[in-house]
Amino acid sequence: MGYMLYSISFLFLILATALYLGRNRWTHLVPIPDYVYNRLPSSFSNDIEAGFTSGDFDLHTNVAAGDSRRGLDQRGKWEVQKIMKSRKIGFDEARRVYMEQSFANNNIGLDGRPRDPKFVSFS
């Protein structure tokens, strides 16, 4: 019994060593998304440098006014960055897609009105 345990342990050690030494040959086959390792910025000036600004969504005024907040929402930035990289679109288009997905998840139509059949509006 001890001989089997020793043999299995030794084979595992040999296999692990071979995989480690030959990792340059097989690591490109492992699908690791690029956005997993990107650290998201944590201030408005870092958000600007990361490309989370545009003519329609200007963060330069926040920086010029000395805004002390920590920047944009981390989860929202992560989602927008994921959309930008996967679909290869710009910041404004990625924000639009993110908002449409957010509306759909919360049962809101593209026009901004709830899709609840019981909804009554008095306007």
PDB file of C-alpha atoms in Angstrom, residues 17-123:
ATOM      1  CA  THR A  17       7.231  19.557 -12.885  1.00  0.00           C
ATOM      2  CA  ALA A  18       6.815  18.736 -16.582  1.00  0.00           C
ATOM      3  CA  LEU A  19       3.760  21.013 -16.839  1.00  0.00           C
ATOM      4  CA  TYR A  20       5.584  23.830 -15.065  1.00  0.00           C
ATOM      5  CA  LEU A  21       8.697  23.581 -17.203  1.00  0.00           C
ATOM      6  CA  GLY A  22       6.679  23.315 -20.426  1.00  0.00           C
ATOM      7  CA  ARG A  23       4.170  26.040 -19.564  1.00  0.00           C
ATOM      8  CA  ASN A  24       5.302  28.196 -22.486  1.00  0.00           C
ATOM      9  CA  ARG A  25       3.947  25.561 -24.848  1.00  0.00           C
ATOM     10  CA  TRP A  26       0.427  25.263 -23.369  1.00  0.00           C
ATOM     11  CA  THR A  27      -0.448  28.503 -21.522  1.00  0.00           C
ATOM     12  CA  HIS A  28      -1.598  30.218 -24.735  1.00  0.00           C
ATOM     13  CA  LEU A  29      -4.275  27.530 -25.059  1.00  0.00           C
ATOM     14  CA  VAL A  30      -5.865  28.478 -21.709  1.00  0.00           C
ATOM     15  CA  PRO A  31      -8.595  31.091 -22.314  1.00  0.00           C
ATOM     16  CA  ILE A  32      -7.880  33.918 -19.850  1.00  0.00           C
ATOM     17  CA  PRO A  33      -9.763  37.145 -20.583  1.00  0.00           C
ATOM     18  CA  ASP A  34      -7.667  40.327 -20.737  1.00  0.00           C
ATOM     19  CA  TYR A  35      -9.918  42.347 -18.454  1.00  0.00           C
ATOM     20  CA  VAL A  36      -9.302  40.080 -15.451  1.00  0.00           C
ATOM     21  CA  TYR A  37      -5.906  41.645 -14.756  1.00  0.00           C
ATOM     22  CA  ASN A  38      -6.684  45.311 -15.438  1.00  0.00           C
ATOM     23  CA  ARG A  39      -6.787  47.367 -12.276  1.00  0.00           C
ATOM     24  CA  LEU A  40      -9.620  49.869 -12.437  1.00  0.00           C
ATOM     25  CA  PRO A  41      -8.812  53.504 -11.661  1.00  0.00           C
ATOM     26  CA  SER A  42     -10.028  54.970  -8.372  1.00  0.00           C
ATOM     27  CA  SER A  43     -10.202  58.733  -9.054  1.00  0.00           C
ATOM     28  CA  PHE A  44     -11.626  60.989 -11.736  1.00  0.00           C
ATOM     29  CA  SER A  45      -8.174  61.833 -13.120  1.00  0.00           C
ATOM     30  CA  ASN A  46      -7.361  58.116 -13.358  1.00  0.00           C
ATOM     31  CA  ASP A  47     -10.754  57.528 -15.013  1.00  0.00           C
ATOM     32  CA  ILE A  48      -9.836  60.108 -17.646  1.00  0.00           C
ATOM     33  CA  GLU A  49      -6.486  58.421 -18.288  1.00  0.00           C
ATOM     34  CA  ALA A  50      -8.225  55.037 -18.605  1.00  0.00           C
ATOM     35  CA  GLY A  51     -10.545  56.399 -21.320  1.00  0.00           C
ATOM     36  CA  PHE A  52     -13.769  56.641 -19.312  1.00  0.00           C
ATOM     37  CA  THR A  53     -14.571  60.106 -20.622  1.00  0.00           C
ATOM     38  CA  SER A  54     -15.851  61.645 -23.838  1.00  0.00           C
ATOM     39  CA  GLY A  55     -17.395  64.812 -25.181  1.00  0.00           C
ATOM     40  CA  ASP A  56     -20.823  63.736 -23.973  1.00  0.00           C
ATOM     41  CA  PHE A  57     -19.562  62.456 -20.600  1.00  0.00           C
ATOM     42  CA  ASP A  58     -16.906  64.971 -19.569  1.00  0.00           C
ATOM     43  CA  LEU A  59     -14.957  64.253 -16.385  1.00  0.00           C
ATOM     44  CA  HIS A  60     -12.520  67.144 -16.870  1.00  0.00           C
ATOM     45  CA  THR A  61     -14.962  69.500 -15.112  1.00  0.00           C
ATOM     46  CA  ASN A  62     -14.948  67.228 -12.054  1.00  0.00           C
ATOM     47  CA  VAL A  63     -11.147  67.325 -11.914  1.00  0.00           C
ATOM     48  CA  ALA A  64     -11.044  71.094 -12.516  1.00  0.00           C
ATOM     49  CA  ALA A  65     -13.570  71.661  -9.718  1.00  0.00           C
ATOM     50  CA  GLY A  66     -11.444  69.620  -7.296  1.00  0.00           C
ATOM     51  CA  ASP A  67     -14.073  66.932  -6.791  1.00  0.00           C
ATOM     52  CA  SER A  68     -12.960  64.783  -3.850  1.00  0.00           C
ATOM     53  CA  ARG A  69     -15.071  61.732  -4.698  1.00  0.00           C
ATOM     54  CA  ARG A  70     -13.350  58.458  -5.567  1.00  0.00           C
ATOM     55  CA  GLY A  71     -14.393  58.474  -9.213  1.00  0.00           C
ATOM     56  CA  LEU A  72     -16.936  56.430 -11.115  1.00  0.00           C
ATOM     57  CA  ASP A  73     -18.650  53.310  -9.776  1.00  0.00           C
ATOM     58  CA  GLN A  74     -16.226  50.348  -9.779  1.00  0.00           C
ATOM     59  CA  ARG A  75     -18.781  47.753 -10.886  1.00  0.00           C
ATOM     60  CA  GLY A  76     -20.115  49.989 -13.646  1.00  0.00           C
ATOM     61  CA  LYS A  77     -16.591  50.745 -14.892  1.00  0.00           C
ATOM     62  CA  TRP A  78     -15.776  47.048 -14.943  1.00  0.00           C
ATOM     63  CA  GLU A  79     -18.914  46.264 -16.967  1.00  0.00           C
ATOM     64  CA  VAL A  80     -18.332  49.156 -19.392  1.00  0.00           C
ATOM     65  CA  GLN A  81     -14.689  48.158 -19.855  1.00  0.00           C
ATOM     66  CA  LYS A  82     -15.739  44.564 -20.508  1.00  0.00           C
ATOM     67  CA  ILE A  83     -18.222  45.730 -23.149  1.00  0.00           C
ATOM     68  CA  MET A  84     -15.630  48.040 -24.740  1.00  0.00           C
ATOM     69  CA  LYS A  85     -13.089  45.240 -25.074  1.00  0.00           C
ATOM     70  CA  SER A  86     -15.438  42.445 -26.116  1.00  0.00           C
ATOM     71  CA  ARG A  87     -17.358  44.435 -28.743  1.00  0.00           C
ATOM     72  CA  LYS A  88     -14.486  46.779 -29.679  1.00  0.00           C
ATOM     73  CA  ILE A  89     -16.612  49.915 -29.331  1.00  0.00           C
ATOM     74  CA  GLY A  90     -15.997  53.342 -27.825  1.00  0.00           C
ATOM     75  CA  PHE A  91     -16.863  54.628 -24.379  1.00  0.00           C
ATOM     76  CA  ASP A  92     -20.148  56.349 -25.290  1.00  0.00           C
ATOM     77  CA  GLU A  93     -21.478  53.319 -27.161  1.00  0.00           C
ATOM     78  CA  ALA A  94     -20.405  50.989 -24.328  1.00  0.00           C
ATOM     79  CA  ARG A  95     -22.204  53.212 -21.800  1.00  0.00           C
ATOM     80  CA  ARG A  96     -25.353  53.074 -23.937  1.00  0.00           C
ATOM     81  CA  VAL A  97     -25.173  49.272 -24.162  1.00  0.00           C
ATOM     82  CA  TYR A  98     -24.563  49.030 -20.400  1.00  0.00           C
ATOM     83  CA  MET A  99     -27.574  51.232 -19.639  1.00  0.00           C
ATOM     84  CA  GLU A 100     -29.805  49.238 -22.005  1.00  0.00           C
ATOM     85  CA  GLN A 101     -28.733  46.021 -20.277  1.00  0.00           C
ATOM     86  CA  SER A 102     -29.353  47.617 -16.893  1.00  0.00           C
ATOM     87  CA  PHE A 103     -32.821  48.758 -17.987  1.00  0.00           C
ATOM     88  CA  ALA A 104     -33.646  45.285 -19.307  1.00  0.00           C
ATOM     89  CA  ASN A 105     -32.512  43.655 -16.044  1.00  0.00           C
ATOM     90  CA  ASN A 106     -34.786  46.000 -14.067  1.00  0.00           C
ATOM     91  CA  ASN A 107     -37.811  45.549 -16.376  1.00  0.00           C
ATOM     92  CA  ILE A 108     -37.615  49.074 -17.800  1.00  0.00           C
ATOM     93  CA  GLY A 109     -38.308  49.807 -21.464  1.00  0.00           C
ATOM     94  CA  LEU A 110     -35.859  51.631 -23.739  1.00  0.00           C
ATOM     95  CA  ASP A 111     -38.027  54.746 -23.469  1.00  0.00           C
ATOM     96  CA  GLY A 112     -37.497  54.798 -19.667  1.00  0.00           C
ATOM     97  CA  ARG A 113     -40.973  53.689 -18.678  1.00  0.00           C
ATOM     98  CA  PRO A 114     -41.550  50.540 -16.600  1.00  0.00           C
ATOM     99  CA  ARG A 115     -42.804  47.480 -18.471  1.00  0.00           C
ATOM    100  CA  ASP A 116     -45.007  46.480 -15.568  1.00  0.00           C
ATOM    101  CA  PRO A 117     -48.579  45.918 -16.848  1.00  0.00           C
ATOM    102  CA  LYS A 118     -49.951  47.295 -13.561  1.00  0.00           C
ATOM    103  CA  PHE A 119     -48.062  50.587 -13.949  1.00  0.00           C
ATOM    104  CA  VAL A 120     -50.309  53.664 -13.975  1.00  0.00           C
ATOM    105  CA  SER A 121     -48.991  57.138 -14.751  1.00  0.00           C
ATOM    106  CA  PHE A 122     -50.884  60.364 -14.032  1.00  0.00           C
ATOM    107  CA  SER A 123     -48.970  62.860 -16.102  1.00  0.00           C
TER     108      SER A 123
END
